mmCIF file of C-alpha atoms in Angstrom:
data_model
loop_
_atom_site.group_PDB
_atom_site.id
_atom_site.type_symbol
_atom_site.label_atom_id
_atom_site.label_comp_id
_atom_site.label_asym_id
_atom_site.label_seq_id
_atom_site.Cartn_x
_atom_site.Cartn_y
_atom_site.Cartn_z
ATOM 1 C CA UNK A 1 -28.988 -24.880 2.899
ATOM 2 C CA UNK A 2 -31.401 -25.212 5.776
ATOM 3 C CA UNK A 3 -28.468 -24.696 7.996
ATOM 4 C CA UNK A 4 -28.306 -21.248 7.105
ATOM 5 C CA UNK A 5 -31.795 -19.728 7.861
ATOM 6 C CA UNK A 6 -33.477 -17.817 10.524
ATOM 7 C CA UNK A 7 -34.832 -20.686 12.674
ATOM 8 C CA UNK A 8 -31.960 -22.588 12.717
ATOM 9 C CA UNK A 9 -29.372 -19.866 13.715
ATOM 10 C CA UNK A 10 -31.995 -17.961 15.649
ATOM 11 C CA UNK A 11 -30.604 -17.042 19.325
ATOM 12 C CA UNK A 12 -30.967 -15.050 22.386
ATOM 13 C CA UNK A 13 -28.001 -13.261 24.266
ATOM 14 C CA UNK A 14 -28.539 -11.353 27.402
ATOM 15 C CA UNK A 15 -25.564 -8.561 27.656
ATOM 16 C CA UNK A 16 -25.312 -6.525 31.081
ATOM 17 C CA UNK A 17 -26.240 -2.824 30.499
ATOM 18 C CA UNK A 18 -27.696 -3.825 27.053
ATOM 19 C CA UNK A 19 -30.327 -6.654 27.581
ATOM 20 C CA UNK A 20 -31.571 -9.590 25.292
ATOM 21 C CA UNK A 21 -29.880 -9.605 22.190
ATOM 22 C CA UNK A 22 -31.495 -11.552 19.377
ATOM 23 C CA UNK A 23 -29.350 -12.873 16.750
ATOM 24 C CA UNK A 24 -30.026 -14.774 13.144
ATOM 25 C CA UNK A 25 -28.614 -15.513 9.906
ATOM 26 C CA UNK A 26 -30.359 -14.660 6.133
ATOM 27 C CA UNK A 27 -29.265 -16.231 3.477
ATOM 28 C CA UNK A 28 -29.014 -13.836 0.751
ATOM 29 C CA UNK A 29 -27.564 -15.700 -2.135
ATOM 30 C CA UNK A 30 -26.102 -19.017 -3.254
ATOM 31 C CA UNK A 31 -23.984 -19.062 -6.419
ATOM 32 C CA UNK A 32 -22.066 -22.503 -7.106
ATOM 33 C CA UNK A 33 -19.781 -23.118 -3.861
ATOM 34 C CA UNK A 34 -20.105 -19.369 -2.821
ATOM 35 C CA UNK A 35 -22.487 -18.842 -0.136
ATOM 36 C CA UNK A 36 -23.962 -14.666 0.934
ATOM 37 C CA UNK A 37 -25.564 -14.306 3.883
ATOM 38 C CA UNK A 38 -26.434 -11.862 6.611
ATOM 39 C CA UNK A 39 -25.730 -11.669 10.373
ATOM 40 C CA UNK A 40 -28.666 -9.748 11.788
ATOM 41 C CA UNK A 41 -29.713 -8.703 15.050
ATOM 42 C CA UNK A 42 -31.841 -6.351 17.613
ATOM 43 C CA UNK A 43 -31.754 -5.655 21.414
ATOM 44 C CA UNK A 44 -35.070 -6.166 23.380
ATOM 45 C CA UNK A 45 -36.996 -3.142 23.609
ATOM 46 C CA UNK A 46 -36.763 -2.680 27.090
ATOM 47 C CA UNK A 47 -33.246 -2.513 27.062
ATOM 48 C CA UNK A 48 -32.480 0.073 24.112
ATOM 49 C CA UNK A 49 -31.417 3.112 24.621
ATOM 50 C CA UNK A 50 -33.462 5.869 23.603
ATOM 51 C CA UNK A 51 -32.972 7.046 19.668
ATOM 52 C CA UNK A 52 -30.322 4.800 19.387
ATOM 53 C CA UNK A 53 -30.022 3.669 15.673
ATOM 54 C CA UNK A 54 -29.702 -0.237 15.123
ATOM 55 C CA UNK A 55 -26.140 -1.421 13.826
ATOM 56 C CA UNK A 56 -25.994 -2.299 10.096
ATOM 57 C CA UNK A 57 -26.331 -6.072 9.711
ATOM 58 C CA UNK A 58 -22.869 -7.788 8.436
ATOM 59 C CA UNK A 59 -22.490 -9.432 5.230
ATOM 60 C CA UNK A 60 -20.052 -12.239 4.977
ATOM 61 C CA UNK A 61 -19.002 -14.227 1.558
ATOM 62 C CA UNK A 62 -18.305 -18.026 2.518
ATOM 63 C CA UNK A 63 -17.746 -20.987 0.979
ATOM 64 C CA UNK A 64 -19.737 -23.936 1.307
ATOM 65 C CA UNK A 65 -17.632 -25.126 3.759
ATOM 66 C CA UNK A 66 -18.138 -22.331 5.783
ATOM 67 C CA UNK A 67 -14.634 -20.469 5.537
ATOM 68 C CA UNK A 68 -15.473 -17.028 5.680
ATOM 69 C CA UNK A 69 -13.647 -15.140 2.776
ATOM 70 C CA UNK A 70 -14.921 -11.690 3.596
ATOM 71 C CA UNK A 71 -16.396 -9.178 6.311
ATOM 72 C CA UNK A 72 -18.074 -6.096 6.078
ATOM 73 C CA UNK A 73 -20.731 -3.955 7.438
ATOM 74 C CA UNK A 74 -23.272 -2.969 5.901
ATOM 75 C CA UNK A 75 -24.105 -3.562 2.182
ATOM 76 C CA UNK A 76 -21.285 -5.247 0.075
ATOM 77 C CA UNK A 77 -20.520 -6.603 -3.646
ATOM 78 C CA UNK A 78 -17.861 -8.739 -4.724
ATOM 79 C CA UNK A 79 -15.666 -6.104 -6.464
ATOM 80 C CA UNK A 80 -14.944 -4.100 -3.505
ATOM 81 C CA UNK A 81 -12.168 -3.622 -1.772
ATOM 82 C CA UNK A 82 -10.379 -1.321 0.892
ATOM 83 C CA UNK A 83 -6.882 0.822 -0.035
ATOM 84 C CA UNK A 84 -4.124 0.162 2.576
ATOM 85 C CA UNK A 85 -2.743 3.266 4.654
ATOM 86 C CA UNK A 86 0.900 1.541 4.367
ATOM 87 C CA UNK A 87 2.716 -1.389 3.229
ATOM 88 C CA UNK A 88 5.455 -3.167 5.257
ATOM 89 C CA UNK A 89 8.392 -5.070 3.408
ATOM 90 C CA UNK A 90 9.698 -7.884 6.069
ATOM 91 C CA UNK A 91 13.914 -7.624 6.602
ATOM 92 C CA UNK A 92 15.287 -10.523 5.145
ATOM 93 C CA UNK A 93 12.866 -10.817 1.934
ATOM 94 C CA UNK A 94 13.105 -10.172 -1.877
ATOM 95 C CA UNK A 95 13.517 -6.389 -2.341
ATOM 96 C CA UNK A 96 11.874 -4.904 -5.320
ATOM 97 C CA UNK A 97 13.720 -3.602 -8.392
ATOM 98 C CA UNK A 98 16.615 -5.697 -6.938
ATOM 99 C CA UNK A 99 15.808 -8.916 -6.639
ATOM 100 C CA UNK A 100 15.729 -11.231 -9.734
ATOM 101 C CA UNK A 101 13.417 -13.374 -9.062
ATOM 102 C CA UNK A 102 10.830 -14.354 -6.268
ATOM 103 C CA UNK A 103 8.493 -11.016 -4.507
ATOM 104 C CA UNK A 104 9.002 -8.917 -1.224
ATOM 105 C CA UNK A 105 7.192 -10.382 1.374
ATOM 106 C CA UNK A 106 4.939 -7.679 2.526
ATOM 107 C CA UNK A 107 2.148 -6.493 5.439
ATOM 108 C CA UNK A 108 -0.754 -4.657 4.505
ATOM 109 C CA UNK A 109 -2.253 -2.459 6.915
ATOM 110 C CA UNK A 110 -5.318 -0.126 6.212
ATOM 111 C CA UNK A 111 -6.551 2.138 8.696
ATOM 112 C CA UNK A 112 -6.616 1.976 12.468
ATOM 113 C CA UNK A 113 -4.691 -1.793 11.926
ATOM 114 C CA UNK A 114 -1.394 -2.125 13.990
ATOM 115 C CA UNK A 115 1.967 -4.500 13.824
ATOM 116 C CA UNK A 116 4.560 -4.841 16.390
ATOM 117 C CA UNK A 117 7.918 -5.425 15.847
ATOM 118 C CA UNK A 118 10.896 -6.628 17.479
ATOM 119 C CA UNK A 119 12.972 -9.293 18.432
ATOM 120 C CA UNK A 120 9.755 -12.178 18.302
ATOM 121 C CA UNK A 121 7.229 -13.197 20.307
ATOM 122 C CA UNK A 122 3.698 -13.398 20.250
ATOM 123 C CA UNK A 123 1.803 -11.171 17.978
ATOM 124 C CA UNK A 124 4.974 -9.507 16.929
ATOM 125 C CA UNK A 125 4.555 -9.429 13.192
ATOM 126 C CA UNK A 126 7.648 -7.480 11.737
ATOM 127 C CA UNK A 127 10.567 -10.048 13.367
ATOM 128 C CA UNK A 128 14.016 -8.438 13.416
ATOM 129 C CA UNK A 129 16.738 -11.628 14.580
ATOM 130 C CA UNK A 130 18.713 -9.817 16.380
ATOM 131 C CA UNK A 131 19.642 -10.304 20.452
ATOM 132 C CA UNK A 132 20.402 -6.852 20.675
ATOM 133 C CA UNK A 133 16.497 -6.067 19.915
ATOM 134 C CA UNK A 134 13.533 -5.856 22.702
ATOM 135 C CA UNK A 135 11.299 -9.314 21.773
ATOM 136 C CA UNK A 136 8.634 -6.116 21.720
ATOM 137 C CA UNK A 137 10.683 -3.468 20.952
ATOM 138 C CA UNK A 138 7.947 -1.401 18.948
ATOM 139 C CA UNK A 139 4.507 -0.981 17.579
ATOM 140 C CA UNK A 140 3.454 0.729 13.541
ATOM 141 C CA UNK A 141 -0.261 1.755 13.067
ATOM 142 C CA UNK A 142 -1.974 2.809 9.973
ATOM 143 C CA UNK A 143 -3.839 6.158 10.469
ATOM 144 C CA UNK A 144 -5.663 8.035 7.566
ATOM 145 C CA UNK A 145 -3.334 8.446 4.743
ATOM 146 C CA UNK A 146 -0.146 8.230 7.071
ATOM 147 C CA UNK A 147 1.301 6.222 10.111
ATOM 148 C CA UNK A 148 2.453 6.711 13.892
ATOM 149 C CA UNK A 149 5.213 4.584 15.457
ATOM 150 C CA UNK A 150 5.708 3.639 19.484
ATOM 151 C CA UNK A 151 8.903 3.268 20.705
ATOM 152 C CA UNK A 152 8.482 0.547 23.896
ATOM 153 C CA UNK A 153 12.472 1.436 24.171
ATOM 154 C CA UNK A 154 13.225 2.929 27.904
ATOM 155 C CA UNK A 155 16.856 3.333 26.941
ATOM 156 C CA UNK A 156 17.272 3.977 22.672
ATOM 157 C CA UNK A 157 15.751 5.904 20.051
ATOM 158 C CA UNK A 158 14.770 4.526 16.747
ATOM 159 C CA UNK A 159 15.714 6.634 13.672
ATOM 160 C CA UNK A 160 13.070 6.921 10.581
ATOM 161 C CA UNK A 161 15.137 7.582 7.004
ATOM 162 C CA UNK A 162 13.347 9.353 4.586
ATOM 163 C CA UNK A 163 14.402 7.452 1.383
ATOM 164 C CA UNK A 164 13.207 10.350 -0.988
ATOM 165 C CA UNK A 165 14.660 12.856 1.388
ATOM 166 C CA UNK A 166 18.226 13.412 0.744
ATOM 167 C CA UNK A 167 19.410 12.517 4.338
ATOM 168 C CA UNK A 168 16.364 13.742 5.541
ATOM 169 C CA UNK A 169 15.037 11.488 9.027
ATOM 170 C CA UNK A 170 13.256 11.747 12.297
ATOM 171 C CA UNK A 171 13.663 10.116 15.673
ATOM 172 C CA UNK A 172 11.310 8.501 17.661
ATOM 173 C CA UNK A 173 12.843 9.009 21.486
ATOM 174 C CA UNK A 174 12.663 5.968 24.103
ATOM 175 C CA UNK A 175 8.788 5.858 25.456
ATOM 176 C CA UNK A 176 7.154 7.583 22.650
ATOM 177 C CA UNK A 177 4.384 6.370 21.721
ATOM 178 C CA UNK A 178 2.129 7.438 18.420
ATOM 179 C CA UNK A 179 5.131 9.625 16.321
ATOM 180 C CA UNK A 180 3.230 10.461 13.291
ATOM 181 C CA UNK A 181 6.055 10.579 10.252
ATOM 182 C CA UNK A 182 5.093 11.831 7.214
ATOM 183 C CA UNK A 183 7.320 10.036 4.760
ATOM 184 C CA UNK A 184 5.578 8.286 1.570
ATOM 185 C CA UNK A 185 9.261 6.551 1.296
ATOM 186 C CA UNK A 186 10.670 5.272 4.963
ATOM 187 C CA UNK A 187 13.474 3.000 6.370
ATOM 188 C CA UNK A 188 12.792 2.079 10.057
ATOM 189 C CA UNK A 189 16.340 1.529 11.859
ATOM 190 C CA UNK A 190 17.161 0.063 15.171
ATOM 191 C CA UNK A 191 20.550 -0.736 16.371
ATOM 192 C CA UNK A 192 21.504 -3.978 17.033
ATOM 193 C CA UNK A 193 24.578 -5.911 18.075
ATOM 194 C CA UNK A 194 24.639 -6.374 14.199
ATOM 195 C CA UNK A 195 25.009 -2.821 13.812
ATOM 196 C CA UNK A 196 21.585 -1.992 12.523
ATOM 197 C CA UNK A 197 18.125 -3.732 12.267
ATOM 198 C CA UNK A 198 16.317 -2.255 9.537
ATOM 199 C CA UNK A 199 12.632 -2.491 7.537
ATOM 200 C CA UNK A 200 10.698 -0.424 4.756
ATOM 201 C CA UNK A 201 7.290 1.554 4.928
ATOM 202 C CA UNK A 202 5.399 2.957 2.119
ATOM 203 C CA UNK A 203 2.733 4.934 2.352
ATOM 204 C CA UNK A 204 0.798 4.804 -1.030
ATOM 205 C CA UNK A 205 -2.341 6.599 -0.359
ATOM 206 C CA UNK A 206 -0.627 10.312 1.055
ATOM 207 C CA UNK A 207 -3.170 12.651 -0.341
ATOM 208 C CA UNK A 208 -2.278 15.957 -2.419
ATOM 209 C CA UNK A 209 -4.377 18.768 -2.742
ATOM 210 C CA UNK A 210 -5.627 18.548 -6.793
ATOM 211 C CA UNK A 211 -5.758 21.854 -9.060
ATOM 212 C CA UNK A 212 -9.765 22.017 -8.771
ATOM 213 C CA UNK A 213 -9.953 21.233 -4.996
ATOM 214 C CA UNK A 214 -12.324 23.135 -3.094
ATOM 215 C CA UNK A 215 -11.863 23.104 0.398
ATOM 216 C CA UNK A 216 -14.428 22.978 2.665
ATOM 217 C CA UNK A 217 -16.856 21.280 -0.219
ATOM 218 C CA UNK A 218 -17.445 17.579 2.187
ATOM 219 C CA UNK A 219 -15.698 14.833 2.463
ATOM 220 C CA UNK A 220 -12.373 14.877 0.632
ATOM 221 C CA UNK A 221 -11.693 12.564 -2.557
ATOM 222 C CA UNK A 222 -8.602 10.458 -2.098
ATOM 223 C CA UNK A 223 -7.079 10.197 -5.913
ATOM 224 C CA UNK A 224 -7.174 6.203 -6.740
ATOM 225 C CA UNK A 225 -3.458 6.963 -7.755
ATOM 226 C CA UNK A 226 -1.753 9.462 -5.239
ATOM 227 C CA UNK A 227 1.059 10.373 -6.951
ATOM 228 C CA UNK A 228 3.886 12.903 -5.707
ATOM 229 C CA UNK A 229 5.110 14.951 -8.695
ATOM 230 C CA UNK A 230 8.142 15.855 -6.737
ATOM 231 C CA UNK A 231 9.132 12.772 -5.753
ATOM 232 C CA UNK A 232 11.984 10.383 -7.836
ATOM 233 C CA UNK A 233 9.768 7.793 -8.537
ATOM 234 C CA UNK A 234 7.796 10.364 -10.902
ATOM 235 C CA UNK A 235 10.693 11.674 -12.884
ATOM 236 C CA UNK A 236 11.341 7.491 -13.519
ATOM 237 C CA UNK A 237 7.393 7.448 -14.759
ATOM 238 C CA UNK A 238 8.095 10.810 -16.685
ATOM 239 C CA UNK A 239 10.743 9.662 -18.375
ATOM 240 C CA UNK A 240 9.040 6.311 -19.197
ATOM 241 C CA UNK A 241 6.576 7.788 -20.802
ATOM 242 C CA UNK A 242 8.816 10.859 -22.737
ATOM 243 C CA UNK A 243 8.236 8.847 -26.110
ATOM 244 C CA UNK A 244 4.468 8.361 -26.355
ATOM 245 C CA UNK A 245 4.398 11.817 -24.506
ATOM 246 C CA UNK A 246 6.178 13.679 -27.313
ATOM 247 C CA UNK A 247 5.255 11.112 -30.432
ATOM 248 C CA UNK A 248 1.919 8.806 -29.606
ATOM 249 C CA UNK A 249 2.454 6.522 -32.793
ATOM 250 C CA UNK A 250 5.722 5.408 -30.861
ATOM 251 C CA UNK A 251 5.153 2.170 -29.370
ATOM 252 C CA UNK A 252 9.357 2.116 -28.488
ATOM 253 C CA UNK A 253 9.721 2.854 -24.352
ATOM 254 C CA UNK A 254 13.006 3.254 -23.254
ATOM 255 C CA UNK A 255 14.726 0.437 -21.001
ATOM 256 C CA UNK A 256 15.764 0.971 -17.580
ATOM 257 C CA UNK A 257 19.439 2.363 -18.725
ATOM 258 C CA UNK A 258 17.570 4.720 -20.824
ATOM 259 C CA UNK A 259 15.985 5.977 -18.074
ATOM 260 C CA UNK A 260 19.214 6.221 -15.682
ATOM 261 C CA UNK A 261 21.058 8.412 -18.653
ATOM 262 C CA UNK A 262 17.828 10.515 -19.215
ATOM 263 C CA UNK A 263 17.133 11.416 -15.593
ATOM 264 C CA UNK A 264 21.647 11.844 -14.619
ATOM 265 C CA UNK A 265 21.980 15.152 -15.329
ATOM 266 C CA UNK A 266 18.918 16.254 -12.626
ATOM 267 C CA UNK A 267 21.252 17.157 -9.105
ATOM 268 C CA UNK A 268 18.971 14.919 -7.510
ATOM 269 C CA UNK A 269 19.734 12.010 -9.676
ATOM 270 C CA UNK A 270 23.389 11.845 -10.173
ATOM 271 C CA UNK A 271 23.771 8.666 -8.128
ATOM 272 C CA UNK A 272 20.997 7.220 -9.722
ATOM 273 C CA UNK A 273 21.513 3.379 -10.722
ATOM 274 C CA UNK A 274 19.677 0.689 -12.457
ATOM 275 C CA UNK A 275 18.936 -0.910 -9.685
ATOM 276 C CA UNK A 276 17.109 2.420 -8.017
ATOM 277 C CA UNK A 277 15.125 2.661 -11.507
ATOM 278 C CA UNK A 278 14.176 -1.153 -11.125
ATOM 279 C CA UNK A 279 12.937 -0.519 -7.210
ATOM 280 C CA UNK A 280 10.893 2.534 -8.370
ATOM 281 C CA UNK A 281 9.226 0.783 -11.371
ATOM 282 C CA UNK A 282 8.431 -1.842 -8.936
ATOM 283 C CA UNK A 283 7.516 0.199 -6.446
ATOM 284 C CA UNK A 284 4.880 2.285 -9.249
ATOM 285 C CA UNK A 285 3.188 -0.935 -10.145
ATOM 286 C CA UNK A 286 2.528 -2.389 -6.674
ATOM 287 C CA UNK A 287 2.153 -0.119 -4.674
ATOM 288 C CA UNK A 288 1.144 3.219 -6.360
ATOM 289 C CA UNK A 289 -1.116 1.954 -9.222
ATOM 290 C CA UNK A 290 -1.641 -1.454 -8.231
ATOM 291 C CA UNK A 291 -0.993 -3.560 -11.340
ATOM 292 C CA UNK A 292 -2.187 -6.989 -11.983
ATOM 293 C CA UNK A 293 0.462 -7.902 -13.998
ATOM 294 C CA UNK A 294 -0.210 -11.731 -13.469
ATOM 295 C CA UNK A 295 2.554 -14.271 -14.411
ATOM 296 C CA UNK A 296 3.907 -11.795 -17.026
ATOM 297 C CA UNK A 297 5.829 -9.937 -14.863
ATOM 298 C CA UNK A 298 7.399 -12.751 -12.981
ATOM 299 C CA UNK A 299 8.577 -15.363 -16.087
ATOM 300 C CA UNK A 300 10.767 -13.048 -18.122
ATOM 301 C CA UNK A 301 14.448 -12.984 -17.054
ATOM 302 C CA UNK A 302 17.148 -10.325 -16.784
ATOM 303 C CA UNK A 303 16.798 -7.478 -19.166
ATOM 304 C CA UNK A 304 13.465 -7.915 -19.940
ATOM 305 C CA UNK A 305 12.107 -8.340 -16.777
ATOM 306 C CA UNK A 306 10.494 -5.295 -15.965
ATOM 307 C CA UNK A 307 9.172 -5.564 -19.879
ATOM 308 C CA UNK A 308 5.700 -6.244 -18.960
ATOM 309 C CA UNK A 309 5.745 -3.714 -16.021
ATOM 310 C CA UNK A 310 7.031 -1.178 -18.541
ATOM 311 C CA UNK A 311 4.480 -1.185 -20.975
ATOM 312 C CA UNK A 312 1.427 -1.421 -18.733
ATOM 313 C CA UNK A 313 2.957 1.520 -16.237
ATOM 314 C CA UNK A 314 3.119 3.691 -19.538
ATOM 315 C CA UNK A 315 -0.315 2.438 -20.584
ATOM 316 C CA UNK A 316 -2.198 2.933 -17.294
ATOM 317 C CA UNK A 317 -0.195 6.604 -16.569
ATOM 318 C CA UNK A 318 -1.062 7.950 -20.027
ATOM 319 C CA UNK A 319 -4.499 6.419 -20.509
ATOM 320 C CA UNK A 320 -5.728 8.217 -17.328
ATOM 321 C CA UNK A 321 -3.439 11.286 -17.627
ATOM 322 C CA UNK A 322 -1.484 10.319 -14.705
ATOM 323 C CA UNK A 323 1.904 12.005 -16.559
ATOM 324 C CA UNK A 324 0.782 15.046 -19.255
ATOM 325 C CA UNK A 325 2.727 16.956 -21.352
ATOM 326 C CA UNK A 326 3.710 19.843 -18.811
ATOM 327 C CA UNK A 327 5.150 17.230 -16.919
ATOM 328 C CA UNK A 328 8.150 16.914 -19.270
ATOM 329 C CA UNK A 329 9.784 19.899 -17.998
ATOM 330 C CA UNK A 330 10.660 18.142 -14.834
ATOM 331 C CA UNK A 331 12.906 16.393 -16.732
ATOM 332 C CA UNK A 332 16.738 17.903 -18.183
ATOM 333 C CA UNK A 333 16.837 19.665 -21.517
ATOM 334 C CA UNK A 334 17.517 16.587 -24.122
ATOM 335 C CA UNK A 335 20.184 17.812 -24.873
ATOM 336 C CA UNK A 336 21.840 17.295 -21.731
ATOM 337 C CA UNK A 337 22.448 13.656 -21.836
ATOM 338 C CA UNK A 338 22.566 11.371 -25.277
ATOM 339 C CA UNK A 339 20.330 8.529 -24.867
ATOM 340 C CA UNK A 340 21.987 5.001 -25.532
ATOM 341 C CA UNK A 341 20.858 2.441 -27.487
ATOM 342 C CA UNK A 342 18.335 0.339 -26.179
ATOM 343 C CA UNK A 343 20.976 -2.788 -27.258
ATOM 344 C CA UNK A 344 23.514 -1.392 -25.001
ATOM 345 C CA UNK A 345 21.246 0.173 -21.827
ATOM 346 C CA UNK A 346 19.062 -2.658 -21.471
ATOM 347 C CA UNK A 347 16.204 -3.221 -22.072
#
């Protein structure tokens, strides 16, 4: 690994308005094929600026071949990771909850990242076929804990559909640029010769103020699992979890027809349908809690293939008190609607 230390990679850059730049790689670590090392540098002295505080050095993960599997600044260990602001399912892909087989094809975007979107072209990474649609007809970017979409449009708006919102949508006129929405839920729509042109964005990581939050205290804590309580998706994860919730020695959950006659006699969720239960139990263990689910999730067939998603949603919600007792009065007397039997809802 003599490749890799200070006298090899040693260097000297001269940057107008800054100076020589010296630059050199540590090596940090070596385990098996993975190699650590550190990108370091300074500025001559002459050329600093006064009090100006040196740049953390960047820590990259490689291989031996020298494929660099990670970037970061500063310190770093192998377990970390960064939360996305929002989550793009591609038109044209596998939709969750609907789709029997295969998974939605999907962007992730944390904060300050961007995707354009249009008709195709270069760096246009949300393609919508239609020749009715600008090649660059638009631009998302992640921003905190929410997202802003451009219109590049002189001549239409684009319409943003709240799907938790009960008709509920905004528009983004022609030339705006940066139109914060606040959906957690949204359909993008564009017309088209086609009629409409049309992707998802979920926003998984909107923050809610908790019951002990003190503002003003610092930096706020963003909840590993930001979960709405007044959204659908958490009377489906309330109602999964009724059973344990009322009797913890039952290991029975109810299946995903179950769940659709449970939640039926809410006035929100009179047009609910298997299919809607199946996108938000999808939706819950990508995108909200982030399962790992491995090949579990993918090998079972028909009825019982949101089994393994099932069981570990229940799991993680109730082992971490994502879904308490209180919660149960969200959902309709029990009276109100006789469960089936698991034969005849599906599993």
């Amino acid at each position: 690994m003599e490749e890799w230390n200070r006298e090899a990679t040693y260097g000297v850059t001269e940057i107008a308005g800054v100076g020589a730049v010296e630059s050199w790689v540590d090596l940090l670590d070596v385990s098996g094929p993975l190699v650590t090392f550190r990108w370091a540098g300074s500025s001559s002295r002459r050329a600093r600026k006064p009090h100006a505080e040196a740049a953390p050095p960047t820590t990259r993960h490689t291989e031996a071949d020298r494929t660099i599997l990670a970037t970061k600044s500063g310190a770093t260990s192998a377990g970390e990771s960064a939360l996305e602001t929002i989550i793009v399912q591609l038109p044209g892909t596998a939709q969750w909850g609907v789709d029997e087989t295969g998974s939605p094809e999907l962007i992730h975007l944390g904060p300050g990242d961007i995707a354009d979107f249009g008709r195709g072209g270069a760096g246009v990474r949300i393609v919508l076929a239609d020749p009715g649609i600008s090649r660059r007809a638009g631009q998302l970017e992640a921003a905190g804990d929410y997202w802003r979409l451009s219109n590049f449009s002189r001549s239409v708006s684009y319409v943003v559909e709240n799907l938790e919102g009960a008709g509920e949508y905004l528009t983004v006129a022609p030339g705006r640029l940066g139109a914060p929405v606040p959906f957690e839920f949204s359909r993008v729509v564009l017309p088209a010769l086609s009629g409409t042109a049309t992707f998802k964005v979920f926003a998984p990581q909107h923050a809610y103020l908790g019951e002990h939050s003190v503002p003003g205290g610092g930096e706020q804590t963003v909840h590993p699992f930001a979960l709405d309580p007044t959204s659908k998706y958490f009377l489906v994860l309330v109602a999964l979890c009724e059973p344990r919730l009322r009797d913890p020695s039952d290991s029975a959950l109810p299946g995903v027809g179950q769940i659709v006659e449970r939640l039926r006699p809410l006035e929100s969720c009179r047009d609910l349908t298997r299919s809607a239960v199946n996108y938000h139990i999808d939706y819950l263990a990508f995108a909200k809690l982030r399962l790992d689910l491995g090949e579990e999730a993918t090998t079972a067939t028909d009825g019982g293939r949101t089994g393994a998603k099932r069981t570990r949603l229940a799991s993680v919600a109730l082992r971490f008190g994502l879904v308490r007792e209180e919660h149960l009065g969200l959902l309709p007397p029990r009276g109100a609607a006789r469960l089936t039997d698991p034969q005849g809802a599906g599993a």
